[in-house]
Tab-separated table of C-alpha atoms and ligand atoms in Angstrom:
chain	number	residue	atom	x	y	z
A	18	MET	CA	0.016	0.007	0.024
A	19	ASN	CA	1.399	3.387	-1.019
A	20	SER	CA	0.264	5.655	1.726
A	21	GLN	CA	1.381	8.694	-0.307
A	22	ILE	CA	-1.354	8.194	-2.790
A	23	LYS	CA	-4.929	9.327	-2.069
A	24	ALA	CA	-8.123	9.042	-4.067
A	25	ALA	CA	-9.190	12.380	-5.447
A	26	VAL	CA	-12.710	13.260	-6.751
A	27	THR	CA	-11.984	14.389	-10.309
A	28	GLY	CA	-15.685	14.484	-11.566
A	29	VAL	CA	-19.259	14.413	-10.314
A	30	GLY	CA	-22.399	13.754	-12.265
A	31	ALA	CA	-26.100	12.838	-11.781
A	32	TYR	CA	-29.165	11.858	-13.687
A	33	VAL	CA	-32.675	12.346	-12.287
A	34	PRO	CA	-35.789	11.380	-14.337
A	35	ASP	CA	-38.121	14.219	-15.426
A	36	LYS	CA	-41.365	12.806	-14.194
A	37	VAL	CA	-42.399	14.160	-10.709
A	38	LEU	CA	-44.803	12.808	-8.189
A	39	THR	CA	-45.984	15.623	-5.784
A	40	ASN	CA	-47.662	15.304	-2.409
A	41	ALA	CA	-50.804	16.422	-4.076
A	42	ASP	CA	-50.606	13.341	-6.339
A	43	PHE	CA	-50.337	11.161	-3.168
A	44	GLU	CA	-53.451	12.794	-1.717
A	45	LYS	CA	-55.290	11.176	-4.664
A	46	MET	CA	-53.662	7.772	-4.121
A	47	VAL	CA	-53.604	7.092	-0.281
A	48	ASP	CA	-55.081	8.572	2.901
A	49	THR	CA	-52.521	11.310	3.363
A	50	SER	CA	-51.993	15.075	3.030
A	51	ASP	CA	-49.460	17.464	1.829
A	52	GLU	CA	-49.279	18.828	5.360
A	53	TRP	CA	-48.656	15.534	7.026
A	54	ILE	CA	-45.834	14.528	4.497
A	55	THR	CA	-44.210	17.979	4.671
A	56	GLN	CA	-44.255	18.065	8.482
A	57	ARG	CA	-43.129	14.525	9.083
A	58	THR	CA	-40.478	14.155	6.350
A	59	GLY	CA	-39.835	17.485	4.579
A	60	ILE	CA	-40.573	15.924	1.153
A	61	LYS	CA	-42.671	17.921	-1.305
A	62	GLU	CA	-41.960	15.887	-4.550
A	63	ARG	CA	-39.897	12.958	-5.789
A	64	HIS	CA	-38.854	11.942	-9.282
A	65	VAL	CA	-40.121	8.736	-10.961
A	66	VAL	CA	-38.265	6.795	-13.532
A	67	ALA	CA	-39.677	6.757	-17.133
A	68	GLU	CA	-41.001	3.391	-18.409
A	69	SER	CA	-38.065	2.935	-20.742
A	70	ASP	CA	-35.500	3.669	-17.985
A	71	SER	CA	-34.194	1.725	-15.064
A	72	THR	CA	-31.244	1.504	-12.617
A	73	ALA	CA	-28.559	0.740	-15.398
A	74	SER	CA	-29.699	3.422	-17.857
A	75	MET	CA	-29.888	6.203	-15.182
A	76	SER	CA	-26.476	5.063	-13.831
A	77	THR	CA	-24.922	5.054	-17.343
A	78	GLU	CA	-25.972	8.614	-17.959
A	79	ALA	CA	-24.845	9.752	-14.462
A	80	GLY	CA	-21.484	8.012	-15.083
A	81	ARG	CA	-21.099	9.495	-18.528
A	82	ARG	CA	-21.592	13.006	-16.928
A	83	ALA	CA	-19.202	12.272	-14.129
A	84	CYS	CA	-16.531	11.138	-16.706
A	85	ARG	CA	-17.107	14.297	-18.799
A	86	ALA	CA	-16.537	16.419	-15.637
A	87	ALA	CA	-13.380	14.502	-14.980
A	88	GLY	CA	-12.155	14.983	-18.486
A	89	ILE	CA	-11.833	11.252	-19.235
A	90	ASP	CA	-13.533	9.019	-21.721
A	91	PRO	CA	-15.507	6.181	-20.014
A	92	SER	CA	-13.411	3.658	-22.008
A	93	GLU	CA	-10.433	4.710	-19.693
A	94	LEU	CA	-12.214	3.412	-16.594
A	95	ASP	CA	-10.709	0.442	-14.832
A	96	LEU	CA	-13.348	-0.018	-12.111
A	97	ILE	CA	-17.063	0.518	-11.822
A	98	ILE	CA	-18.952	0.021	-8.581
A	99	CYS	CA	-22.654	0.446	-8.423
A	100	GLY	CA	-24.234	0.891	-4.939
A	101	THR	CA	-27.878	-0.184	-5.301
A	102	ILE	CA	-30.586	-2.292	-3.678
A	103	THR	CA	-32.765	-2.018	-6.767
A	104	PRO	CA	-30.458	-3.699	-9.373
A	105	GLU	CA	-31.194	-3.967	-13.060
A	106	THR	CA	-31.472	-7.749	-12.509
A	107	LEU	CA	-30.462	-10.012	-9.680
A	108	CYS	CA	-27.921	-11.526	-12.153
A	109	PRO	CA	-25.841	-10.167	-13.751
A	110	SER	CA	-25.039	-7.025	-11.725
A	111	SER	CA	-26.134	-3.524	-12.776
A	112	ALA	CA	-22.486	-2.556	-12.949
A	113	CYS	CA	-21.917	-5.025	-15.826
A	114	TYR	CA	-24.804	-3.440	-17.907
A	115	ILE	CA	-23.297	-0.041	-17.073
A	116	GLN	CA	-19.780	-1.134	-18.201
A	117	ARG	CA	-21.228	-2.439	-21.529
A	118	ASP	CA	-23.187	0.763	-22.150
A	119	LEU	CA	-20.370	3.045	-21.262
A	120	GLY	CA	-17.995	1.077	-23.510
A	121	ALA	CA	-15.655	0.684	-20.455
A	122	THR	CA	-14.212	-2.501	-21.893
A	123	ASP	CA	-11.205	-2.646	-19.462
A	124	ALA	CA	-13.143	-1.989	-16.251
A	125	ALA	CA	-13.842	-4.491	-13.504
A	126	ALA	CA	-17.479	-4.037	-12.409
A	127	PHE	CA	-19.634	-5.049	-9.458
A	128	ASP	CA	-22.727	-4.067	-7.539
A	129	LEU	CA	-22.593	-3.202	-3.822
A	130	SER	CA	-25.591	-3.892	-1.653
A	131	ALA	CA	-25.407	-1.674	1.414
A	132	ALA	CA	-28.782	0.171	0.800
A	133	CYS	CA	-28.532	3.883	1.539
A	134	SER	CA	-24.934	3.485	2.647
A	135	GLY	CA	-24.010	1.887	-0.671
A	136	PHE	CA	-22.432	4.935	-2.258
A	137	VAL	CA	-20.271	5.780	0.755
A	138	TYR	CA	-19.250	2.036	1.135
A	139	GLY	CA	-18.274	2.206	-2.609
A	140	VAL	CA	-16.084	5.413	-2.010
A	141	SER	CA	-14.452	3.721	0.851
A	142	ILE	CA	-13.624	0.534	-1.131
A	143	ALA	CA	-12.492	2.273	-4.349
A	144	SER	CA	-10.260	4.565	-2.293
A	145	ARG	CA	-8.425	1.556	-0.833
A	146	PHE	CA	-7.964	0.094	-4.444
A	147	ILE	CA	-6.478	3.423	-5.543
A	148	GLU	CA	-4.192	3.814	-2.524
A	149	ALA	CA	-3.029	0.184	-3.178
A	150	GLY	CA	-2.280	1.057	-6.771
A	151	GLN	CA	-4.535	-1.569	-8.231
A	152	PHE	CA	-6.942	0.811	-10.063
A	153	SER	CA	-6.591	4.426	-11.174
A	154	LYS	CA	-9.858	5.486	-12.850
A	155	CYS	CA	-12.774	4.427	-10.756
A	156	LEU	CA	-16.512	5.251	-11.260
A	157	ILE	CA	-18.516	5.019	-8.077
A	158	ILE	CA	-22.236	5.117	-8.585
A	159	GLY	CA	-25.256	5.258	-6.289
A	160	ALA	CA	-28.475	4.444	-8.162
A	161	GLU	CA	-31.983	3.426	-7.319
A	162	THR	CA	-35.243	2.626	-9.034
A	163	LEU	CA	-37.174	2.485	-5.727
A	164	THR	CA	-40.531	3.298	-7.113
A	165	ARG	CA	-40.655	-0.086	-8.762
A	166	PHE	CA	-40.265	-1.689	-5.403
A	167	THR	CA	-42.633	0.608	-3.516
A	168	ASP	CA	-46.028	-0.486	-2.176
A	169	TYR	CA	-48.407	2.285	-3.218
A	170	ASP	CA	-50.973	0.818	-0.837
A	171	ASP	CA	-48.738	1.442	2.141
A	172	ARG	CA	-49.071	5.167	3.042
A	173	GLY	CA	-46.348	4.815	5.758
A	174	SER	CA	-43.611	4.101	3.242
A	175	CYS	CA	-44.748	5.005	-0.286
A	176	ILE	CA	-44.511	8.750	0.275
A	177	LEU	CA	-40.850	8.542	0.936
A	178	PHE	CA	-39.183	7.067	-2.116
A	179	GLY	CA	-37.865	8.485	-5.352
A	180	ASP	CA	-35.607	7.415	-8.274
A	181	GLY	CA	-32.290	8.708	-9.633
A	182	ALA	CA	-28.521	8.097	-10.022
A	183	GLY	CA	-25.311	9.968	-9.136
A	184	ALA	CA	-21.690	9.198	-9.706
A	185	ILE	CA	-18.115	10.340	-8.984
A	186	VAL	CA	-14.776	9.572	-10.632
A	187	LEU	CA	-11.951	8.858	-8.218
A	188	GLN	CA	-8.317	9.061	-9.379
A	189	PRO	CA	-5.007	8.957	-7.632
A	190	THR	CA	-3.298	12.103	-6.352
A	191	THR	CA	-0.009	12.597	-4.522
A	192	ASP	CA	-1.269	15.854	-2.910
A	193	PRO	CA	-1.916	14.838	0.734
A	194	THR	CA	-4.367	17.612	1.352
A	195	LYS	CA	-6.767	16.318	-1.405
A	196	GLY	CA	-9.027	13.432	-1.798
A	197	VAL	CA	-10.527	10.871	0.541
A	198	GLN	CA	-9.025	11.541	3.965
A	199	TYR	CA	-10.966	9.078	6.115
A	200	THR	CA	-13.683	6.546	5.666
A	201	VAL	CA	-15.657	4.424	8.176
A	202	MET	CA	-18.112	1.529	7.575
A	203	HIS	CA	-20.323	-0.396	9.925
A	204	ALA	CA	-23.243	-2.846	9.934
A	205	ASP	CA	-25.600	-4.541	12.365
A	206	GLY	CA	-27.553	-7.476	10.860
A	207	ASN	CA	-29.732	-7.651	13.964
A	208	GLY	CA	-31.784	-4.843	12.463
A	209	TRP	CA	-32.331	-6.921	9.160
A	210	ASP	CA	-36.162	-6.327	9.314
A	211	TYR	CA	-36.081	-2.573	9.909
A	212	ILE	CA	-36.179	-2.106	6.100
A	213	TRP	CA	-36.344	-5.188	3.864
A	214	LEU	CA	-37.776	-6.769	0.741
A	215	PRO	CA	-38.981	-10.225	1.687
A	216	ALA	CA	-39.434	-12.092	-1.596
A	217	GLY	CA	-37.630	-12.691	-4.736
A	218	GLY	CA	-34.403	-13.957	-3.216
A	219	ALA	CA	-33.124	-17.369	-2.300
A	220	LYS	CA	-35.044	-17.392	1.011
A	221	LEU	CA	-38.485	-16.788	-0.527
A	222	PRO	CA	-38.492	-17.096	-4.364
A	223	ALA	CA	-41.123	-15.459	-6.437
A	224	SER	CA	-44.479	-17.232	-6.528
A	225	GLN	CA	-48.163	-16.334	-7.146
A	226	GLN	CA	-48.540	-16.090	-3.392
A	227	THR	CA	-45.636	-13.677	-2.891
A	228	VAL	CA	-47.063	-11.398	-5.543
A	229	THR	CA	-50.545	-11.567	-4.022
A	230	ASP	CA	-49.136	-10.782	-0.571
A	231	HIS	CA	-47.095	-7.693	-1.793
A	232	LEU	CA	-43.867	-9.398	-0.704
A	233	HIS	CA	-41.871	-7.918	-3.612
A	234	TYR	CA	-42.128	-4.428	-2.070
A	235	LEU	CA	-39.971	-2.773	0.486
A	236	LYS	CA	-41.190	-3.088	4.117
A	237	MET	CA	-40.220	-0.680	6.752
A	238	ARG	CA	-40.516	-0.203	10.516
A	239	GLY	CA	-40.614	3.578	10.249
A	240	ARG	CA	-40.363	4.517	13.829
A	241	ASP	CA	-37.386	2.147	14.546
A	242	VAL	CA	-35.642	3.410	11.390
A	243	TYR	CA	-36.216	6.928	12.601
A	244	LYS	CA	-34.486	6.287	15.973
A	245	PHE	CA	-31.638	4.427	14.379
A	246	ALA	CA	-31.072	7.161	11.804
A	247	ILE	CA	-30.932	9.971	14.369
A	248	GLU	CA	-28.426	7.975	16.522
A	249	LYS	CA	-26.159	7.006	13.674
A	250	MET	CA	-26.193	10.414	11.929
A	251	GLN	CA	-24.954	12.033	15.099
A	252	TRP	CA	-22.416	9.328	15.632
A	253	LEU	CA	-21.060	9.517	12.098
A	254	LEU	CA	-20.766	13.331	12.155
A	255	ALA	CA	-18.920	13.191	15.465
A	256	ASP	CA	-16.737	10.313	14.387
A	257	CYS	CA	-15.680	11.885	11.037
A	258	MET	CA	-14.830	15.241	12.852
A	259	THR	CA	-12.876	13.568	15.628
A	260	ALA	CA	-10.955	11.225	13.283
A	261	CYS	CA	-9.798	14.150	11.076
A	262	ASN	CA	-9.461	16.649	13.980
A	263	LEU	CA	-11.986	18.938	12.342
A	264	SER	CA	-14.212	21.590	13.909
A	265	ALA	CA	-17.347	22.890	12.266
A	266	ASP	CA	-15.272	25.884	10.985
A	267	ASP	CA	-13.046	23.536	9.040
A	268	ILE	CA	-16.024	21.872	7.220
A	269	ASP	CA	-17.508	23.466	4.140
A	270	LEU	CA	-20.437	21.083	3.688
A	271	VAL	CA	-21.968	17.962	5.159
A	272	VAL	CA	-23.800	15.894	2.619
A	273	PRO	CA	-26.065	13.493	4.550
A	274	HIS	CA	-28.255	10.768	3.213
A	275	GLN	CA	-31.524	12.577	2.487
A	276	VAL	CA	-33.681	10.586	4.776
A	277	ASN	CA	-35.925	12.944	6.613
A	278	ILE	CA	-35.616	16.698	7.402
A	279	ARG	CA	-36.438	16.047	11.023
A	280	ILE	CA	-33.628	13.476	11.397
A	281	ILE	CA	-31.106	15.798	9.695
A	282	LYS	CA	-32.064	18.831	11.817
A	283	SER	CA	-32.159	16.818	15.017
A	284	ALA	CA	-28.569	15.407	14.522
A	285	ALA	CA	-27.169	18.847	13.687
A	286	GLU	CA	-28.837	20.520	16.615
A	287	LYS	CA	-27.722	17.792	19.052
A	288	LEU	CA	-24.118	18.311	17.987
A	289	ASN	CA	-24.511	22.051	17.794
A	290	PHE	CA	-23.453	21.883	14.130
A	291	PRO	CA	-24.648	24.778	11.892
A	292	LEU	CA	-27.521	23.623	9.771
A	293	GLU	CA	-26.529	25.993	6.888
A	294	LYS	CA	-23.514	23.712	6.422
A	295	VAL	CA	-25.669	20.651	5.908
A	296	TYR	CA	-26.962	20.047	2.341
A	297	VAL	CA	-30.671	19.386	2.080
A	298	ASN	CA	-32.616	18.565	-1.075
A	299	ILE	CA	-35.016	16.022	0.271
A	300	ASP	CA	-37.949	18.337	-0.508
A	301	ARG	CA	-37.383	17.898	-4.276
A	302	TYR	CA	-36.187	14.220	-4.463
A	303	GLY	CA	-37.440	12.266	-1.419
A	304	ASN	CA	-35.342	9.382	-0.233
A	305	THR	CA	-33.392	7.914	-3.201
A	306	SER	CA	-31.322	5.525	-0.985
A	307	ALA	CA	-27.804	5.006	-2.448
A	308	ALA	CA	-28.381	7.788	-4.986
A	309	SER	CA	-29.178	10.548	-2.507
A	310	ILE	CA	-25.656	11.550	-1.519
A	311	PRO	CA	-24.107	11.611	-5.099
A	312	ILE	CA	-27.207	13.524	-6.501
A	313	ALA	CA	-26.850	16.060	-3.569
A	314	LEU	CA	-23.084	16.288	-4.157
A	315	ASP	CA	-23.574	16.940	-7.843
A	316	GLU	CA	-26.157	19.694	-7.120
A	317	ALA	CA	-23.857	21.271	-4.554
A	318	VAL	CA	-20.933	21.310	-7.029
A	319	ARG	CA	-23.021	22.754	-9.919
A	320	ALA	CA	-24.496	25.391	-7.666
A	321	GLY	CA	-20.971	26.444	-6.633
A	322	ARG	CA	-21.537	25.740	-2.952
A	323	ILE	CA	-18.458	23.462	-2.917
A	324	GLY	CA	-15.494	23.253	-5.347
A	325	ASP	CA	-11.739	22.830	-5.412
A	326	GLY	CA	-10.347	22.682	-1.854
A	327	SER	CA	-13.653	22.287	-0.112
A	328	MET	CA	-13.874	19.965	2.893
A	329	VAL	CA	-16.942	17.767	2.543
A	330	LEU	CA	-18.330	15.062	4.845
A	331	LEU	CA	-20.517	12.234	3.440
A	332	ILE	CA	-22.738	10.501	5.981
A	333	ALA	CA	-25.156	7.617	5.288
A	334	PHE	CA	-27.167	4.905	7.018
A	335	GLY	CA	-29.770	2.419	5.838
A	336	ALA	CA	-31.081	-1.099	5.508
A	337	GLY	CA	-28.906	-3.970	6.822
A	338	LEU	CA	-28.563	-2.106	9.060
A	339	THR	CA	-25.570	-0.233	7.571
A	340	TRP	CA	-23.829	3.084	8.210
A	341	ALA	CA	-20.857	4.701	6.753
A	342	GLY	CA	-18.988	8.110	6.505
A	343	ALA	CA	-16.324	9.651	4.451
A	344	VAL	CA	-14.149	12.847	4.740
A	345	VAL	CA	-13.212	14.183	1.399
A	346	ARG	CA	-11.274	17.269	0.344
A	347	LEU	CA	-12.225	18.234	-3.193
B	6	LIG	C1	-42.038	7.078	8.119
B	6	LIG	C2	-42.083	8.335	9.044
B	6	LIG	C3	-42.120	9.588	8.214
B	6	LIG	C4	-43.277	8.269	9.877
B	6	LIG	O1	-43.372	9.301	10.800
B	6	LIG	P1	-43.683	9.135	12.292
B	6	LIG	O2	-43.664	10.376	12.989
B	6	LIG	O3	-42.692	8.126	12.834
B	6	LIG	O4	-45.115	8.528	12.256
B	6	LIG	P2	-45.651	7.106	12.810
B	6	LIG	O5	-45.159	5.971	11.989
B	6	LIG	O6	-45.483	7.008	14.292
B	6	LIG	O7	-47.232	7.327	12.531
B	6	LIG	C5	-47.963	8.328	13.143
B	6	LIG	C6	-49.347	8.324	12.585
B	6	LIG	O8	-49.313	8.758	11.220
B	6	LIG	C7	-50.033	7.815	10.373
B	6	LIG	N1	-49.421	7.812	9.037
B	6	LIG	C8	-48.412	7.042	8.567
B	6	LIG	N2	-48.149	7.407	7.301
B	6	LIG	C9	-49.018	8.474	6.988
B	6	LIG	C10	-49.222	9.200	5.852
B	6	LIG	N3	-48.461	9.048	4.726
B	6	LIG	N4	-50.096	10.208	5.852
B	6	LIG	C11	-50.882	10.353	7.017
B	6	LIG	N5	-50.685	9.683	8.155
B	6	LIG	C12	-49.742	8.762	8.109
B	6	LIG	C13	-49.831	6.494	11.085
B	6	LIG	O9	-50.714	5.571	10.695
B	6	LIG	C14	-49.982	6.933	12.525
B	6	LIG	O10	-51.316	7.021	12.849
B	6	LIG	P3	-51.897	6.563	14.303
B	6	LIG	O11	-51.157	7.478	15.260
B	6	LIG	O12	-53.395	6.811	14.143
B	6	LIG	O13	-51.598	5.143	14.441
B	6	LIG	C15	-40.832	8.337	9.949
B	6	LIG	O14	-40.903	7.326	10.903
B	6	LIG	C16	-39.549	8.231	9.181
B	6	LIG	O15	-39.209	9.033	8.412
B	6	LIG	N6	-38.724	7.138	9.402
B	6	LIG	C17	-37.641	6.857	8.651
B	6	LIG	C18	-38.011	6.139	7.405
B	6	LIG	C19	-36.973	6.123	6.376
B	6	LIG	O16	-36.450	7.121	5.957
B	6	LIG	N7	-36.692	5.005	5.802
B	6	LIG	C20	-35.655	4.784	4.865
B	6	LIG	C21	-34.429	4.663	5.590
B	6	LIG	S1	-33.006	4.964	4.883
């Protein structure tokens, strides 16, 4: 391992479908209201994939945009990781379709299943490959087509989810002040049923009964997820700051998983961290799981909120249970 080498973010890109589902649309579908959804989650609208699109096609476009921003051709990539829990197919991986469609013929490609933490897990893993000198042009994607696994009869969960994809390119740098400075990853399988998709896997293969029983949709213990998310968000923020000896003044932006505005606010308040340094776009996208951080990162870069030299913290938690953080200087 060459500790002189770090993984620098050289390009960021995202793709979000045009179609929008507003809270008013949900008022016509289930027993809910714009007021309830806004107050409890902060969500106003979310994007829904077009019929002709899916996880791989959204990822391919996000990846193409990230490569363009990095000034490289996708054919130069040597690694593609796609963080997703809504893969194109169970077999092969979404990453292999993306590799084909990007023409990245020399790239190794695999999916990473860590739910909402998938993108940050991917950043951590790709960084280690770069530091070890094994790969030098890595595309890390977070992408979800959650609306195809959402039970629109379940008002407790259906109002939360949206679709989209985001991606970054990581490349080696010898500048020690740049790139991925620190990562942390954890899991606790005891919380397997906080958020899960019961059928379609080896444990419970698809059958007429599983379809009838709505077992191909995400199930969620909302209150338990809420408590877990608040605790882990605080823990991750504190851990990343301590590990890199950072104060709030040293940090330009925290990009948290867009889970719920109340969770984000509560964690920031408890740690006395200024909310204006925490990126929030859940109002426009809902919860897009692994895609939420790279979509937000792309928005923040394009809006000029962060750029060359910015200190950014990425914080995620989700099904598994999983949680992960990364400290990155752009
Ligand atoms: C889902 C979530 C918004 C629910 O908010 P909450 O404050 O915990 O609400 P509760 O689940 O306790 O439900 C409160 C009431 O609202 C009702 N309710 C649930 N969904 C509703 C909806 N869409 N519209 C109106 N009422 C709703 C419940 O039935 C319940 O009614 P009751 O008191 O008569 O039983 C919240 O728990 C949450 O955001 N959890 C995290 C979920 C998440 O992000 N998962 C993905 C993880 S990465």
